[in-house]
Structure formats: structure tokens, C-alpha cells
CSV table of C-alpha atoms in Angstrom, one decimal:
chain,number,residue,atom,x,y,z
A,1,UNK,CA,-191.6,28.8,3.3
A,2,UNK,CA,-191.4,26.1,0.7
A,3,UNK,CA,-195.1,26.6,0.0
A,4,UNK,CA,-194.5,30.3,-0.5
A,5,UNK,CA,-191.8,29.6,-3.0
A,6,UNK,CA,-194.2,27.3,-4.9
A,7,UNK,CA,-196.8,30.1,-5.0
A,8,UNK,CA,-194.2,32.5,-6.3
A,9,UNK,CA,-193.2,30.1,-9.0
A,10,UNK,CA,-196.7,29.8,-10.3
A,11,UNK,CA,-197.1,33.6,-10.3
A,12,UNK,CA,-193.8,34.1,-12.1
A,13,UNK,CA,-194.9,31.6,-14.7
A,14,UNK,CA,-198.2,33.3,-15.2
A,15,UNK,CA,-196.6,36.8,-15.5
A,16,UNK,CA,-194.0,35.5,-17.9
A,17,UNK,CA,-196.8,34.7,-20.3
A,18,UNK,CA,-198.0,38.4,-20.3
A,19,UNK,CA,-196.6,41.1,-22.6
A,20,UNK,CA,-193.6,42.8,-21.2
A,21,UNK,CA,-194.9,46.4,-20.6
A,22,UNK,CA,-193.9,47.2,-17.1
A,23,UNK,CA,-196.6,46.7,-14.5
A,24,UNK,CA,-199.0,43.8,-15.0
A,25,UNK,CA,-202.4,44.8,-16.4
A,26,UNK,CA,-204.3,43.9,-13.2
A,27,UNK,CA,-207.3,45.9,-14.4
A,28,UNK,CA,-207.8,43.5,-17.3
A,29,UNK,CA,-207.8,40.3,-15.2
A,30,UNK,CA,-211.0,38.8,-13.9
A,31,UNK,CA,-210.0,35.2,-12.9
A,32,UNK,CA,-212.7,32.7,-12.2
A,33,UNK,CA,-210.7,30.9,-9.5
A,34,UNK,CA,-210.9,32.8,-6.3
A,35,UNK,CA,-210.0,32.1,-2.6
A,36,UNK,CA,-208.2,33.6,0.3
A,37,UNK,CA,-204.6,33.3,1.4
A,38,UNK,CA,-203.1,33.5,4.8
A,39,UNK,CA,-201.1,36.5,3.9
A,40,UNK,CA,-201.2,39.7,5.9
A,41,UNK,CA,-199.6,43.2,5.5
A,42,UNK,CA,-198.9,44.8,8.8
A,43,UNK,CA,-199.2,48.6,9.3
A,44,UNK,CA,-195.4,49.0,9.3
A,45,UNK,CA,-195.3,47.5,5.8
A,46,UNK,CA,-194.1,44.0,6.8
A,47,UNK,CA,-195.6,41.2,4.7
A,48,UNK,CA,-196.5,38.0,6.6
A,49,UNK,CA,-197.3,34.6,5.3
A,50,UNK,CA,-198.9,32.0,7.6
A,51,UNK,CA,-197.7,34.1,10.6
A,52,UNK,CA,-194.0,34.4,9.4
A,53,UNK,CA,-192.5,37.5,7.9
A,54,UNK,CA,-191.6,37.3,4.3
A,55,UNK,CA,-187.9,38.3,4.3
A,56,UNK,CA,-187.1,37.8,0.6
A,57,UNK,CA,-187.4,41.3,-0.8
A,58,UNK,CA,-187.9,39.9,-4.4
A,59,UNK,CA,-191.0,37.9,-3.2
A,60,UNK,CA,-192.5,41.0,-1.4
A,61,UNK,CA,-192.0,43.0,-4.6
A,62,UNK,CA,-193.6,40.3,-6.7
A,63,UNK,CA,-196.7,40.1,-4.5
A,64,UNK,CA,-196.9,43.9,-4.4
A,65,UNK,CA,-196.9,44.1,-8.2
A,66,UNK,CA,-200.0,41.9,-8.3
A,67,UNK,CA,-201.9,43.6,-5.4
A,68,UNK,CA,-205.2,45.2,-6.2
A,69,UNK,CA,-207.9,46.8,-4.0
A,70,UNK,CA,-211.4,46.3,-5.3
A,71,UNK,CA,-214.6,48.2,-4.9
A,72,UNK,CA,-215.5,46.1,-1.9
A,73,UNK,CA,-212.6,47.6,0.0
A,74,UNK,CA,-210.7,44.3,0.2
A,75,UNK,CA,-207.2,43.5,-1.1
A,76,UNK,CA,-206.4,40.7,-3.5
A,77,UNK,CA,-203.4,39.2,-5.2
A,78,UNK,CA,-204.5,38.8,-8.8
A,79,UNK,CA,-203.1,36.8,-11.7
A,80,UNK,CA,-204.8,36.0,-15.0
A,81,UNK,CA,-206.0,32.7,-13.6
A,82,UNK,CA,-206.4,33.2,-9.8
A,83,UNK,CA,-207.4,35.8,-7.2
A,84,UNK,CA,-206.6,35.5,-3.5
A,85,UNK,CA,-208.0,37.8,-0.8
A,86,UNK,CA,-205.4,38.9,1.7
A,87,UNK,CA,-205.6,41.1,4.8
A,88,UNK,CA,-204.1,44.6,5.3
A,89,UNK,CA,-203.9,46.4,8.6
A,90,UNK,CA,-203.8,50.0,7.2
A,91,UNK,CA,-202.2,50.8,3.9
A,92,UNK,CA,-200.3,48.1,2.0
A,93,UNK,CA,-197.2,50.3,1.5
A,94,UNK,CA,-195.1,52.7,3.5
A,95,UNK,CA,-193.1,55.6,2.2
A,96,UNK,CA,-189.6,55.1,3.5
A,97,UNK,CA,-187.6,57.9,1.9
A,98,UNK,CA,-188.1,61.3,0.3
A,99,UNK,CA,-186.0,63.7,-1.7
A,100,UNK,CA,-186.9,67.3,-2.5
A,101,UNK,CA,-185.6,69.2,-5.5
A,102,UNK,CA,-186.5,72.5,-7.2
A,103,UNK,CA,-186.5,72.9,-10.9
A,104,UNK,CA,-187.2,76.3,-12.4
A,105,UNK,CA,-188.9,77.5,-9.3
A,106,UNK,CA,-191.1,74.4,-8.9
A,107,UNK,CA,-190.5,72.2,-5.9
A,108,UNK,CA,-190.8,68.4,-6.6
A,109,UNK,CA,-191.0,65.8,-3.8
A,110,UNK,CA,-189.9,62.4,-4.8
A,111,UNK,CA,-190.9,59.4,-2.7
A,112,UNK,CA,-189.8,55.8,-2.4
A,113,UNK,CA,-192.0,53.1,-0.9
A,114,UNK,CA,-190.9,50.0,1.0
A,115,UNK,CA,-191.3,47.9,-2.2
A,116,UNK,CA,-189.3,50.4,-4.3
A,117,UNK,CA,-192.1,52.2,-6.0
A,118,UNK,CA,-190.8,55.6,-7.0
A,119,UNK,CA,-193.4,58.4,-7.1
A,120,UNK,CA,-193.5,62.2,-7.5
A,121,UNK,CA,-196.0,63.8,-5.1
A,122,UNK,CA,-198.5,65.6,-7.4
A,123,UNK,CA,-201.8,65.2,-9.2
A,124,UNK,CA,-201.1,61.6,-10.1
A,125,UNK,CA,-199.8,60.7,-6.6
A,126,UNK,CA,-201.7,63.0,-4.3
A,127,UNK,CA,-201.3,63.3,-0.5
A,128,UNK,CA,-204.3,62.9,1.8
A,129,UNK,CA,-204.5,63.4,5.5
A,130,UNK,CA,-206.7,60.8,7.3
A,131,UNK,CA,-207.1,60.9,11.1
A,132,UNK,CA,-203.9,63.0,11.2
A,133,UNK,CA,-202.0,60.4,9.2
A,134,UNK,CA,-200.4,61.3,5.8
A,135,UNK,CA,-201.1,58.9,2.9
A,136,UNK,CA,-200.0,59.1,-0.8
A,137,UNK,CA,-201.7,57.4,-3.7
A,138,UNK,CA,-199.4,54.8,-5.3
A,139,UNK,CA,-201.6,53.4,-8.0
A,140,UNK,CA,-205.3,52.7,-8.6
A,141,UNK,CA,-206.9,52.3,-5.1
A,142,UNK,CA,-203.6,51.5,-3.4
A,143,UNK,CA,-202.1,54.0,-0.9
A,144,UNK,CA,-198.9,54.3,1.1
A,145,UNK,CA,-198.6,55.6,4.6
A,146,UNK,CA,-195.8,58.1,4.9
A,147,UNK,CA,-193.3,56.9,7.5
A,148,UNK,CA,-193.1,59.2,10.5
A,149,UNK,CA,-189.5,60.2,9.9
A,150,UNK,CA,-190.3,61.0,6.2
A,151,UNK,CA,-193.3,63.0,7.2
A,152,UNK,CA,-191.4,65.1,9.7
A,153,UNK,CA,-188.7,65.8,7.1
A,154,UNK,CA,-191.4,67.0,4.7
A,155,UNK,CA,-193.1,69.1,7.4
A,156,UNK,CA,-190.0,71.2,7.4
A,157,UNK,CA,-190.7,72.1,3.8
A,158,UNK,CA,-194.3,73.0,4.4
A,159,UNK,CA,-195.5,76.6,3.8
A,160,UNK,CA,-198.3,78.5,5.5
A,161,UNK,CA,-201.3,79.2,3.2
A,162,UNK,CA,-204.8,80.4,3.8
A,163,UNK,CA,-207.5,77.8,2.7
A,164,UNK,CA,-211.2,78.5,3.3
A,165,UNK,CA,-210.2,81.4,5.7
A,166,UNK,CA,-208.1,79.1,7.8
A,167,UNK,CA,-204.3,79.0,8.0
A,168,UNK,CA,-202.9,75.6,6.8
A,169,UNK,CA,-199.5,74.1,6.5
A,170,UNK,CA,-199.2,73.1,2.8
A,171,UNK,CA,-196.7,70.9,0.9
A,172,UNK,CA,-196.1,71.9,-2.7
A,173,UNK,CA,-194.9,69.5,-5.3
A,174,UNK,CA,-195.1,69.4,-9.1
A,175,UNK,CA,-197.4,72.5,-9.1
A,176,UNK,CA,-199.9,70.9,-6.7
A,177,UNK,CA,-200.6,71.9,-3.1
A,178,UNK,CA,-201.5,69.5,-0.3
A,179,UNK,CA,-202.7,70.6,3.1
A,180,UNK,CA,-201.2,68.7,6.0
A,181,UNK,CA,-203.3,70.4,8.6
A,182,UNK,CA,-204.4,73.7,10.1
A,183,UNK,CA,-202.1,75.8,12.1
A,184,UNK,CA,-203.2,77.0,15.5
């Protein structure tokens, strides 16, 4: 993993030269130097480098912060000077926890991903069902699969609603409604 530490050092150095404003401005970066990296994100959210799991949480969070999905559907780690294509089995992130609260009659569902992104399910972070699997938008074109246990907990909060003359189970959060499937 020495090579991985060297890569991380270069990324940290490049990010340190950027203005401190939270998330890196990936949308502004179009590096000339491009290649691929033997990095892979498994469907369970594990990040792999050259066949070995990256166990250092800080490194996974660093790489997650510079991850971008482009119009070609591929995933890239992007810095101001370099761009590396990596492979992703399904979604790059997994929702590992959820909390539900009600404020003034409005239910809010708060989600946490495996890389500690904190989201509130709503217009900015919508839920989509794809092949009976629930996904929530994290940022730009990056999505997180809801972990099975999290999804089952949220299903308990779903309400029946009629959509297009069919009865659906719907999750409500931040004033938005998301169908999680028809009832039979």
C-alpha cells in the first residue's frame, strides 16, 4: 500500500493548493493528463486498490471527495492536474444509516453514506428505484445504493398513495414524495 500512500500524498498536495470552500470544485477541472488506475469500488461500498481493500477510512474519504462520473458513464478520480478512470460495480456509495424526524408536520429523512456524506432525502437528493433497488442522489451524477437494512427501516415509514390510478408505497421527506413501488 506504499504506492497508494504516495498517490494520496500527491492528491493532498494538489487539494491543499485549492481555495478552502468545502468540496473540491471538480466541475472546474479538466486535466490534460489522463489514464486509468487499478482502483475498484465493489457493490457493497468497499474500495479496492490493486486487488486489496483500502482499509484506511481517511484515504477512502479522500478518493470519494474527488470522484466524478462523466457523460460517458465512466467514473474518474479528478485533480486539477490528473484524471484517472476507475471501475465501479454499481453505485460508488452505500447509504448505511438513516434517521427520521418530523418538524412542524413535515417528515425529514436524513441519510449517511459509507464515506460520511450526510444528506436529507428531498428534491436535492431524490430517491429512485432501479430494478427494485433504491438509490439516492449524492451529488452531480453520483448515487448511493440504500443498504438493505436501511431500506427496510424506511419502508416502515412509507405511506400508501394513488399515483396514475395505481396504489404505491411512498416515502415522504422535506415535502417531496418518492414511490418505492406499487402495492399489490
